[in-house]
Amino acid sequence: MINCNCQYIKYFPCLLINDWIDYMREVLQNILRSALNKARDSGDIELSEVPSFTVEKPREARFGDFYTNLAMVIASRLTRKPRDVANLIKNNINGYSNLISKIEIAGPGFINFFMTPDFWLEGLRDVVSKDSGYGSLGIGRNEKVLVEFVSANPTGPLHVGHGRGAVIGDVLSNILKKAGYDVDKEYYINDVGLQMETLGISTLIRYKQILGENAEFPENGYKGDYINDIARDIILKKGNYFLQTTDKESLPFFIDFSAGVILNGIKKDLENFGIVFNRWYSEKSLYEKGMVDEIIKWLKEREFIYEKDSALWLKASAFGDEKDRVVRRGTGYYTYLASDIAYHKEKYERGFKKVINVWGADHHGYIPRIRSAIKALGFDNKTFSVLLVQLVNLKRGGEVISMSTRSGEFTELSHVVKEVGKDAVRFFCMMRSSDSHLDFDLNLAKEQSSENPVYYVQYAHARICNILKQAEVCKIKIPDVLSINLQPLKLSEELSIIKKILIFPELIEKMAVSLEPHLITHYLLDLSGDFHSYYNKYRVISDDNDLTIARLIMVKALGVVIKNSLNILGVTAPEEM
RNA sequence: GCGCCUGUAGCUCAGUUGGAUAGAGCAACGGACUUCUAAUCCGUAGGUCGUAGGUUCGAAUCCUAUCAGGCGCGCCA
């Protein structure tokens, strides 16, 4: 509860308001409706019903804190000029002087609202008292959400491209958690099929070659050095035992062993990258539990699957895909689609209300297939979404490092993380919208300069911490947040910073709804820029005690938002640099 | 040929559920440390929003066509 003596208490009855701005938007909507009613009662406006209108934040500060298109929306129905209508509405808004400082009519007929500084200042108390809980929303209503990401085949180490998907999935999960969803993070392991066989053969051939046998390496085999390492490992453990067995007998061991080693490597790489999954879901287990057979049978019974040319086809074209898709080949082997259908059915059966997949953009052709399968299974396909992640161009000083197998060493995620650090890689991966290509320059990411956005943000945080430390050194006593006089914060820079701090919950909501996690880095850079500017121009700690305390609260709130944002990104918020 | 993504300042990109004079950062030039950290700040420039139509009070944003780049179109994953 707000139990201070502030005069705005009637507008903000309790701290259950998670989103200051959204709440204000509602208040303004109501004010506008009642103004409209008044105008109607006095006969100034004849209108049978109020059409829907918006109250939004303008892009630029000079257009006020909120604007509405109400006058423009109803003007055409009244066959009157929007600006005249706007004036009528404006004249019918009275008695909110403690909340609204100015109402302006501008442009084609926008009504712009300028809030009183006090309105914004009050929001600050909320930020500081909620601290790490600031920005947490209830919009998720604790609904279960599954975010599946990375899911790279265990046939080789992760490269930077996987890393980008990994960060996006991880940060998106954090955002959804912050928005109030119950989020599970999952990695789907493709541990059956042709690729696994190729992996096993690759290791087996290397094994033989190392032991001096004359064996030819397959054209499509995995050529990386790690295969040799695994082969040597097997020699250490089993000696030349597999020279006596047939390939067919040896293969299962080679597959399992290789995949196991590689998967462990992947797990370790991700752990070093700050990513922890709730579950590693094995494709193989779907087969072992008979779930694939079961769901194919189920779909067959409902005639969503038919047989043609000795193969089984999913009637995907009946559910929005451009053609039907094979789920079981003529050879009797299932395609990946078959197990994917079983997997997604299983996701829904585990109770997830939203199913989100983060995929490389090269898989986009696969989306309609899965979507149609989900429809065939009878689930609401609106609850299913795929976030496509475009390619990463790894560069060094402007030169593109190709991702070919030969230079594979340099593009491995673990090497890049080791070279430039977890924080920089994570931050860079989140700087672009997932559907644009990402240029990642190793030199830039390592640079400790103004060009490096990671340090820019972290430095802002460190500076804030230092100010707060300095205040302690100066023995400045900060009273209870609710009773502090915030009136001394009068500068336009201060108001601008405070407004941005108060936008944070809206940002969380926007990112959670539109699945655009990258916006968090833009927000951080914007906020940090404002702070650095302010820092250079004004002093927080001064002889003026009231001013000092008010500014300390603002800086503290700023620190809270920056830290909370960095936490979402999984980037450390250093207290000193 | 069909589908998806992208096209905005010299470079890298924001901005797209339609809103007002389209924004940052970098690169370039000049300035600011006796101050709570100069990993910072301040100042100066840059645009037919790929092109052409359409929808309307209003379009970078929506629609159509077209050009350019990337990706995908298998009984591969």
XYZ file of C-alpha atoms (C1' of nucleotides) in Angstrom:
654
model
C 0.000 0.000 0.000
C 1.063 3.523 -0.641
C 0.693 4.963 2.818
C 2.413 8.251 2.294
C 0.518 11.458 2.400
C 0.765 12.050 -1.269
C -2.224 13.711 -2.804
C -2.469 11.200 -5.626
C -3.468 8.359 -3.444
C -6.935 8.267 -4.928
C -5.503 7.398 -8.315
C -3.074 4.817 -7.088
C -4.892 2.935 -4.389
C -2.425 0.109 -4.084
C 0.891 -1.181 -5.219
C -0.793 -4.050 -7.015
C -0.478 -1.858 -10.050
C 2.329 -3.483 -11.935
C 2.440 -1.051 -14.736
C 2.244 2.623 -13.907
C 1.880 3.707 -17.508
C -0.712 1.159 -18.487
C -2.771 2.106 -15.487
C -2.570 5.760 -16.441
C -3.698 4.896 -19.918
C -6.854 3.428 -18.476
C -7.416 6.441 -16.293
C -7.124 8.723 -19.295
C -9.499 6.573 -21.307
C -12.069 6.990 -18.571
C -11.482 10.700 -18.341
C -11.973 11.008 -22.092
C -15.166 8.963 -22.028
C -16.669 11.077 -19.335
C -15.674 14.250 -21.183
C -17.400 12.882 -24.220
C -20.496 12.120 -22.203
C -20.530 15.626 -20.827
C -20.289 17.077 -24.311
C -23.115 14.816 -25.355
C -25.294 15.786 -22.394
C -24.859 19.443 -23.164
C -25.719 18.833 -26.791
C -22.354 19.793 -28.199
C -21.829 16.396 -29.730
C -24.335 13.934 -31.102
C -23.002 10.459 -31.011
C -24.870 7.216 -30.484
C -21.876 5.133 -29.517
C -18.236 5.740 -28.747
C -15.968 4.041 -31.249
C -12.769 2.463 -30.048
C -9.885 4.870 -29.707
C -6.357 4.668 -28.417
C -4.315 6.346 -25.754
C -0.656 5.960 -26.578
C 2.747 7.297 -25.737
C 3.969 9.650 -28.456
C 7.336 9.056 -29.984
C 8.545 12.496 -29.102
C 8.444 14.276 -25.780
C 7.158 17.527 -27.232
C 3.873 15.795 -28.011
C 3.321 15.174 -24.351
C 3.250 12.024 -22.257
C 0.153 10.509 -23.821
C -1.952 11.267 -26.849
C -5.283 10.116 -28.115
C -6.720 9.864 -31.587
C -10.269 10.123 -30.194
C -11.165 13.388 -31.908
C -9.972 12.122 -35.267
C -11.828 8.882 -34.914
C -15.181 10.485 -34.157
C -14.813 13.596 -36.336
C -15.627 11.782 -39.542
C -18.823 10.383 -38.038
C -19.860 13.842 -36.973
C -18.737 15.373 -40.269
C -16.834 17.984 -38.327
C -13.236 19.058 -38.266
C -11.090 16.877 -35.998
C -9.480 19.885 -34.362
C -12.850 21.388 -33.457
C -13.969 18.130 -31.938
C -10.682 17.922 -30.064
C -11.344 21.356 -28.606
C -14.806 20.332 -27.479
C -13.426 17.296 -25.707
C -10.630 19.277 -24.150
C -13.061 21.866 -22.775
C -14.990 19.121 -21.068
C -12.028 17.814 -19.134
C -11.884 19.564 -15.768
C -10.623 18.871 -12.327
C -7.528 16.814 -12.917
C -4.985 19.537 -12.412
C -3.027 17.478 -9.929
C -2.552 14.792 -12.557
C -2.618 16.549 -15.896
C -0.638 19.724 -16.233
C -1.529 20.598 -19.798
C -3.708 19.431 -22.655
C -2.775 20.422 -26.169
C -4.378 19.975 -29.523
C -1.884 19.424 -32.277
C -1.376 18.206 -35.814
C -4.447 16.874 -37.561
C -6.386 16.622 -34.286
C -4.353 14.763 -31.717
C -5.083 15.530 -28.098
C -1.824 15.532 -26.188
C -1.670 15.119 -22.442
C 1.188 16.444 -20.372
C 1.261 14.848 -16.967
C 2.386 16.676 -13.870
C 5.943 15.905 -12.766
C 4.514 14.598 -9.507
C 2.726 11.873 -11.350
C 6.023 10.521 -12.629
C 7.861 11.067 -9.390
C 5.393 8.931 -7.488
C 6.176 6.004 -9.770
C 9.761 6.086 -8.645
C 8.901 4.952 -5.134
C 7.395 1.838 -6.561
C 10.559 0.933 -8.459
C 12.824 1.242 -5.475
C 10.580 -0.651 -3.102
C 9.989 -3.495 -5.534
C 13.690 -3.703 -6.389
C 14.440 -6.982 -8.160
C 10.714 -7.595 -8.386
C 10.212 -4.446 -10.397
C 8.936 -5.251 -13.863
C 7.476 -8.597 -12.825
C 4.026 -8.892 -14.301
C 1.017 -11.106 -13.896
C -0.010 -11.242 -17.527
C 1.239 -14.821 -17.856
C -1.165 -15.940 -15.136
C 1.305 -18.678 -14.323
C 0.462 -20.462 -17.544
C 2.832 -23.218 -18.527
C 5.049 -22.324 -21.461
C 7.642 -24.471 -23.154
C 10.545 -22.876 -24.935
C 12.511 -25.363 -26.981
C 15.804 -24.119 -28.327
C 19.262 -25.024 -29.609
C 18.296 -28.674 -30.170
C 21.388 -29.107 -32.342
C 22.163 -32.620 -33.508
C 24.813 -34.209 -31.318
C 27.113 -34.709 -34.286
C 29.558 -31.927 -33.572
C 30.335 -28.990 -31.312
C 28.096 -25.924 -31.249
C 29.080 -22.990 -33.405
C 28.265 -19.299 -33.032
C 25.015 -19.663 -34.955
C 23.763 -22.127 -32.352
C 24.962 -19.681 -29.735
C 22.710 -16.967 -31.047
C 19.702 -19.259 -30.931
C 20.735 -20.324 -27.456
C 20.826 -16.785 -26.105
C 17.597 -15.817 -27.798
C 15.818 -18.824 -26.330
C 17.294 -18.255 -22.913
C 16.527 -14.544 -22.784
C 13.042 -15.047 -24.157
C 12.453 -17.571 -21.389
C 13.618 -15.051 -18.815
C 11.281 -12.438 -20.255
C 8.321 -14.795 -20.180
C 9.119 -15.660 -16.587
C 9.256 -11.980 -15.749
C 5.882 -11.552 -17.430
C 4.407 -14.168 -15.152
C 4.554 -17.375 -17.155
C 5.683 -20.691 -15.795
C 8.481 -21.412 -18.247
C 10.318 -24.617 -19.029
C 13.414 -24.666 -21.200
C 14.012 -27.771 -23.222
C 16.631 -29.178 -25.604
C 15.436 -31.801 -28.034
C 18.132 -34.290 -28.860
C 17.968 -35.805 -32.324
C 19.667 -39.000 -31.248
C 18.318 -41.361 -33.880
C 18.371 -41.506 -37.649
C 20.724 -41.211 -40.518
C 22.928 -38.515 -39.032
C 23.610 -40.635 -35.998
C 24.580 -43.489 -38.232
C 26.927 -41.247 -40.203
C 28.447 -40.093 -36.947
C 29.043 -43.660 -35.785
C 30.594 -44.625 -39.094
C 32.843 -41.568 -39.055
C 34.234 -42.497 -35.667
C 34.540 -46.151 -36.576
C 36.572 -45.392 -39.704
C 38.863 -43.025 -37.807
C 39.273 -45.700 -35.150
C 40.399 -48.166 -37.777
C 42.661 -45.659 -39.486
C 44.418 -44.760 -36.249
C 44.961 -48.442 -35.582
C 46.581 -48.748 -38.998
C 43.736 -50.346 -40.875
C 43.051 -49.377 -44.440
C 39.583 -47.901 -44.260
C 38.055 -45.321 -46.545
C 36.394 -42.292 -44.970
C 32.880 -41.686 -46.311
C 32.146 -38.661 -48.467
C 29.425 -37.318 -46.162
C 31.282 -38.212 -42.952
C 32.061 -35.741 -40.173
C 35.574 -34.558 -40.819
C 36.294 -32.498 -37.716
C 39.211 -33.257 -35.432
C 36.847 -34.037 -32.599
C 36.016 -37.308 -34.361
C 39.671 -38.334 -34.112
C 39.663 -37.418 -30.441
C 36.664 -39.611 -29.816
C 38.237 -42.486 -31.764
C 41.395 -42.217 -29.669
C 39.253 -42.213 -26.579
C 37.675 -45.459 -27.650
C 41.094 -46.986 -28.261
C 42.100 -45.993 -24.735
C 39.040 -47.650 -23.275
C 38.563 -50.648 -25.543
C 41.878 -51.147 -27.305
C 41.587 -52.816 -30.665
C 38.563 -54.892 -29.672
C 36.454 -53.557 -32.552
C 38.938 -54.743 -35.161
C 37.625 -58.214 -34.483
C 33.932 -57.409 -34.746
C 31.942 -56.606 -37.876
C 30.966 -53.038 -38.620
C 27.366 -53.891 -38.020
C 28.168 -55.230 -34.574
C 30.427 -52.301 -33.721
C 28.262 -49.499 -34.966
C 25.749 -49.209 -32.090
C 28.587 -48.729 -29.647
C 30.300 -46.142 -31.819
C 27.085 -44.222 -32.275
C 26.226 -44.173 -28.587
C 29.717 -43.385 -27.480
C 30.269 -40.583 -29.993
C 26.900 -38.983 -29.388
C 27.471 -39.221 -25.639
C 30.828 -37.499 -25.795
C 29.561 -34.794 -28.110
C 26.427 -34.196 -26.087
C 28.494 -33.804 -22.943
C 30.584 -31.257 -24.761
C 27.470 -29.401 -25.827
C 26.149 -29.409 -22.278
C 29.408 -28.057 -20.974
C 29.603 -25.356 -23.645
C 26.095 -24.212 -22.854
C 26.766 -24.232 -19.149
C 29.801 -22.016 -19.652
C 27.546 -19.798 -21.692
C 25.152 -19.461 -18.782
C 22.420 -21.627 -20.203
C 20.733 -24.287 -18.153
C 17.885 -26.398 -19.462
C 15.081 -27.871 -17.419
C 15.100 -30.951 -19.614
C 17.087 -32.707 -22.284
C 14.496 -34.543 -24.293
C 15.652 -37.544 -26.268
C 14.062 -38.311 -29.601
C 15.081 -41.918 -29.101
C 12.935 -42.116 -25.997
C 9.870 -41.333 -28.092
C 10.529 -44.450 -30.126
C 11.404 -46.557 -27.120
C 8.118 -45.674 -25.460
C 6.251 -46.498 -28.654
C 4.881 -43.002 -28.884
C 5.714 -42.600 -32.544
C 3.925 -45.815 -33.557
C 1.022 -44.810 -31.400
C 0.466 -41.370 -32.851
C 0.892 -42.552 -36.426
C -1.728 -45.157 -35.777
C -4.014 -42.561 -34.220
C -3.672 -40.270 -37.229
C -4.179 -43.186 -39.600
C -7.423 -44.106 -37.897
C -8.675 -40.594 -38.455
C -7.484 -40.723 -42.059
C -5.040 -37.857 -41.584
C -2.402 -40.289 -42.753
C -2.662 -42.435 -45.868
C -0.469 -44.883 -47.741
C 0.895 -44.206 -51.206
C 3.833 -45.758 -53.067
C 4.488 -47.914 -50.015
C 5.132 -44.806 -47.900
C 2.941 -43.150 -45.270
C 1.880 -39.548 -45.892
C 0.521 -36.913 -43.573
C -2.356 -35.037 -45.185
C -0.622 -31.755 -44.461
C -2.227 -30.044 -47.444
C -5.573 -30.345 -45.697
C -4.202 -28.235 -42.839
C -2.550 -25.379 -44.666
C 0.712 -26.860 -45.901
C 1.367 -26.764 -49.620
C 1.643 -30.510 -50.015
C 1.413 -33.768 -48.140
C 4.491 -34.986 -46.296
C 6.047 -38.387 -45.816
C 6.131 -39.636 -42.259
C 7.347 -43.155 -43.018
C 9.537 -43.975 -45.960
C 9.104 -46.921 -48.288
C 12.092 -48.428 -46.538
C 10.054 -48.644 -43.360
C 12.008 -45.938 -41.533
C 10.203 -43.005 -40.035
C 11.141 -39.484 -41.095
C 11.951 -36.812 -38.543
C 8.480 -35.443 -39.044
C 7.027 -38.568 -37.461
C 8.908 -38.163 -34.217
C 8.346 -34.415 -34.271
C 4.613 -35.017 -34.375
C 4.879 -37.332 -31.407
C 7.106 -34.837 -29.612
C 4.739 -31.927 -30.072
C 1.726 -33.943 -29.072
C 3.627 -34.863 -25.961
C 4.422 -31.202 -25.285
C 0.744 -30.336 -25.233
C -0.099 -33.379 -23.168
C 2.392 -32.279 -20.561
C 0.107 -29.288 -20.085
C 1.924 -26.490 -21.880
C -0.419 -23.747 -22.985
C 2.139 -22.113 -25.207
C 4.711 -23.987 -27.226
C 7.566 -21.900 -28.569
C 10.377 -23.191 -30.743
C 13.519 -21.280 -31.582
C 14.837 -22.512 -34.923
C 17.521 -21.583 -37.406
C 16.040 -19.689 -40.327
C 17.022 -22.485 -42.690
C 14.270 -24.581 -41.109
C 11.497 -22.196 -41.964
C 10.090 -24.490 -44.627
C 9.421 -26.965 -41.847
C 7.006 -24.717 -39.955
C 3.839 -25.320 -42.029
C 4.500 -29.041 -41.686
C 4.547 -28.989 -37.910
C 1.724 -26.499 -37.782
C -0.494 -28.706 -39.909
C 0.404 -31.686 -37.756
C -0.625 -29.744 -34.665
C -3.952 -28.919 -36.277
C -4.448 -32.556 -37.246
C -3.814 -33.536 -33.646
C -6.600 -31.187 -32.662
C -4.567 -28.597 -30.799
C -4.987 -24.868 -31.250
C -2.168 -23.884 -33.563
C -2.293 -20.306 -32.320
C -0.577 -21.543 -29.194
C 2.348 -22.698 -31.294
C 4.971 -20.251 -32.464
C 8.384 -20.447 -33.988
C 11.037 -17.813 -33.591
C 13.354 -17.973 -36.568
C 16.928 -16.960 -36.012
C 18.939 -15.716 -38.967
C 22.577 -16.407 -39.661
C 25.552 -15.005 -37.827
C 28.416 -13.532 -39.837
C 31.471 -13.962 -37.706
C 34.074 -11.316 -38.423
C 37.462 -10.302 -37.260
C 38.311 -6.692 -37.891
C 35.795 -6.470 -40.697
C 36.946 -9.707 -42.392
C 34.334 -12.433 -42.549
C 35.448 -15.740 -41.078
C 33.803 -18.448 -43.105
C 31.919 -21.191 -41.348
C 33.403 -23.897 -43.548
C 34.659 -27.068 -41.925
C 38.285 -26.063 -42.264
C 37.908 -22.955 -40.165
C 35.370 -24.663 -37.938
C 37.717 -24.293 -35.027
C 37.382 -20.536 -34.957
C 33.639 -20.473 -35.200
C 33.037 -22.892 -32.355
C 30.910 -21.321 -29.668
C 33.216 -22.397 -26.869
C 36.209 -20.736 -28.511
C 34.358 -17.522 -29.151
C 33.064 -17.435 -25.578
C 36.568 -18.070 -24.308
C 38.004 -15.312 -26.465
C 35.529 -12.491 -25.906
C 33.702 -13.554 -22.777
C 30.190 -14.707 -22.016
C 28.771 -11.249 -21.392
C 29.888 -9.782 -24.696
C 28.707 -12.751 -26.742
C 25.316 -12.776 -25.069
C 24.844 -9.064 -25.443
C 25.908 -8.998 -29.084
C 23.612 -11.890 -29.923
C 20.683 -9.880 -28.575
C 21.387 -6.657 -30.373
C 19.498 -7.429 -33.558
C 16.024 -8.603 -34.210
C 16.205 -12.374 -34.643
C 15.095 -12.169 -38.229
C 17.977 -10.016 -39.359
C 21.424 -11.310 -40.024
C 23.891 -10.572 -37.273
C 27.388 -9.284 -37.846
C 29.541 -10.378 -34.967
C 32.984 -8.833 -34.931
C 35.343 -10.603 -32.541
C 37.678 -7.631 -32.329
C 34.873 -5.233 -31.523
C 33.398 -7.515 -28.892
C 36.751 -7.694 -27.158
C 37.469 -4.009 -27.330
C 37.157 -2.172 -24.059
C 36.064 1.106 -25.524
C 33.167 3.308 -26.379
C 32.515 1.183 -29.403
C 31.610 -1.712 -27.243
C 27.999 -1.527 -26.120
C 28.382 -4.173 -23.414
C 30.831 -2.107 -21.439
C 28.796 0.994 -22.041
C 25.879 -0.510 -20.149
C 27.947 -2.257 -17.503
C 29.883 0.923 -16.871
C 26.658 2.783 -16.250
C 25.738 0.209 -13.635
C 29.157 0.359 -12.016
C 28.987 4.135 -11.840
C 25.600 3.983 -10.173
C 26.872 1.524 -7.600
C 29.790 3.791 -6.949
C 27.572 6.795 -6.327
C 25.538 4.796 -3.833
C 28.720 3.634 -2.142
C 29.978 7.191 -2.026
C 26.738 8.262 -0.379
C 27.349 5.705 2.341
C 30.879 6.984 2.808
C 29.459 10.481 3.170
C 27.082 9.123 5.796
C 24.025 10.327 3.944
C 20.969 8.871 5.575
C 18.242 7.868 3.162
C 14.849 7.827 4.883
C 12.054 5.433 3.987
C 11.304 5.575 0.258
C 7.654 6.361 0.823
C 8.341 9.449 2.862
C 11.062 11.031 0.758
C 10.341 14.362 -0.837
C 10.929 13.858 -4.537
C 9.971 17.377 -5.540
C 13.609 18.497 -5.991
C 13.796 16.371 -9.154
C 12.843 19.132 -11.526
C 15.302 18.872 -14.397
C 13.992 17.806 -17.771
C 16.788 15.215 -17.912
C 15.589 13.766 -14.640
C 12.017 13.570 -15.753
C 13.061 11.953 -18.987
C 15.089 9.294 -17.166
C 12.255 8.633 -14.733
C 9.792 8.155 -17.553
C 12.056 5.631 -19.175
C 12.435 3.769 -15.911
C 8.666 3.574 -15.631
C 8.312 2.169 -19.123
C 10.114 -1.013 -18.111
C 6.986 -3.077 -17.301
C 5.493 -2.134 -20.659
C 8.665 -3.245 -22.341
C 8.486 -6.620 -20.630
C 4.906 -7.018 -21.757
C 5.698 -6.020 -25.316
C 8.608 -8.406 -25.565
C 6.604 -11.244 -24.064
C 3.638 -10.730 -26.359
C 5.496 -10.117 -29.595
C 8.393 -12.466 -28.867
C 10.980 -9.799 -29.538
C 13.572 -10.280 -26.822
C 16.190 -8.149 -28.551
C 14.410 -4.950 -27.507
C 15.961 -5.281 -24.075
C 19.432 -4.340 -25.377
C 18.052 -1.255 -27.122
C 16.378 -0.223 -23.920
C 19.566 -0.673 -21.933
C 21.635 1.343 -24.363
C 19.092 4.127 -24.391
C 18.876 4.277 -20.627
C 22.645 4.037 -20.145
C 23.187 6.864 -22.618
C 20.817 9.116 -20.714
C 22.550 8.287 -17.491
C 26.108 8.879 -18.736
C 24.970 12.198 -20.096
C 23.359 13.172 -16.822
C 26.365 12.000 -14.866
C 28.675 14.250 -16.805
C 26.446 17.259 -16.464
C 25.200 17.083 -12.866
C 26.298 15.800 -9.520
C 24.131 13.499 -7.495
C 25.793 14.110 -4.174
C 25.907 17.784 -3.269
C 25.537 20.173 -0.337
C 21.810 20.313 -0.849
C 20.609 17.442 1.294
C 17.045 17.207 -0.027
C 18.238 17.300 -3.596
C 20.914 14.709 -2.891
C 18.440 12.299 -1.385
C 15.938 12.714 -4.181
C 18.650 12.157 -6.777
C 19.961 9.149 -4.921
C 16.518 7.595 -5.125
C 16.383 8.233 -8.851
C 19.830 6.764 -9.380
C 18.914 3.807 -7.236
C 15.824 3.190 -9.345
C 17.941 3.458 -12.450
C 20.310 0.880 -11.022
C 17.387 -1.415 -10.311
C 16.147 -1.275 -13.886
C 19.575 -1.735 -15.411
C 20.331 -4.640 -13.149
C 16.986 -6.296 -13.769
C 17.482 -5.911 -17.505
C 20.989 -7.324 -17.382
C 19.688 -10.239 -15.338
C 17.172 -10.966 -18.054
C 20.000 -10.914 -20.563
C 22.117 -13.165 -18.408
C 24.867 -10.569 -18.450
C 26.637 -9.647 -15.233
C 26.008 -6.273 -13.623
C 29.396 -5.355 -12.146
C 29.542 -3.040 -9.141
C 32.884 -1.707 -10.211
C 34.979 -1.789 -13.340
C 9.006 -21.480 -60.984
C 6.808 -21.252 -55.758
C 7.363 -19.792 -50.494
C 9.738 -17.151 -46.234
C 13.113 -13.165 -44.478
C 15.660 -8.614 -45.582
C 16.143 -3.664 -48.323
C 15.884 3.162 -44.002
C 22.303 8.288 -43.448
C 29.107 6.398 -46.000
C 28.882 1.641 -42.469
C 25.895 -1.336 -38.704
C 21.010 -0.972 -37.551
C 16.215 1.155 -34.557
C 11.471 2.621 -35.844
C 6.182 -1.697 -39.102
C -1.139 -3.814 -34.482
C -1.115 3.406 -39.934
C -0.007 8.949 -36.831
C 2.750 14.698 -36.248
C 9.321 17.595 -38.858
C 11.940 9.344 -40.108
C 15.996 8.196 -35.161
C 20.613 5.988 -32.764
C 25.621 4.111 -32.766
C 30.083 3.891 -35.583
C 33.397 6.090 -38.841
C 35.219 12.156 -39.585
C 36.357 16.897 -37.294
C 36.682 20.070 -32.811
C 36.271 20.329 -27.496
C 35.724 18.501 -21.791
C 39.381 14.855 -16.345
C 41.439 19.626 -9.347
C 34.607 16.765 -9.287
C 30.209 10.575 -7.421
C 35.320 6.148 -12.204
C 37.214 9.841 -19.209
C 35.368 2.022 -20.490
C 32.296 8.698 -20.089
C 30.432 13.350 -22.050
C 29.530 17.890 -25.340
C 29.334 20.081 -30.317
C 29.330 19.820 -35.986
C 26.929 16.262 -40.921
C 24.341 13.147 -43.467
C 17.885 10.712 -46.250
C 13.881 10.067 -53.616
C 12.633 4.988 -46.148
C 14.862 -0.206 -53.096
C 11.227 1.409 -57.286
C 6.095 2.284 -59.125
C 1.102 2.372 -58.210
C -3.153 1.775 -54.661
C -6.114 2.177 -49.927
C -7.317 7.493 -46.526
C -7.774 12.858 -43.001
C -2.655 10.597 -42.759
C 1.894 5.326 -45.279
C 8.836 3.662 -43.754
C 4.493 0.899 -41.626
C -1.251 -1.921 -44.907
C -2.399 -3.869 -50.340
C -0.632 -4.894 -55.489
C 3.259 -5.086 -58.903
C 8.427 -4.872 -59.619
C 13.908 -4.856 -58.645
C 18.078 -6.558 -55.481
C 20.278 -9.856 -51.622
C 19.786 -14.208 -48.280
C 17.357 -18.802 -47.174
C 14.053 -22.818 -48.142
C 11.327 -25.834 -51.553
C 13.637 -34.534 -50.839
C 10.628 -41.024 -49.112
C 17.463 -35.331 -45.822
C 17.614 -33.076 -41.030
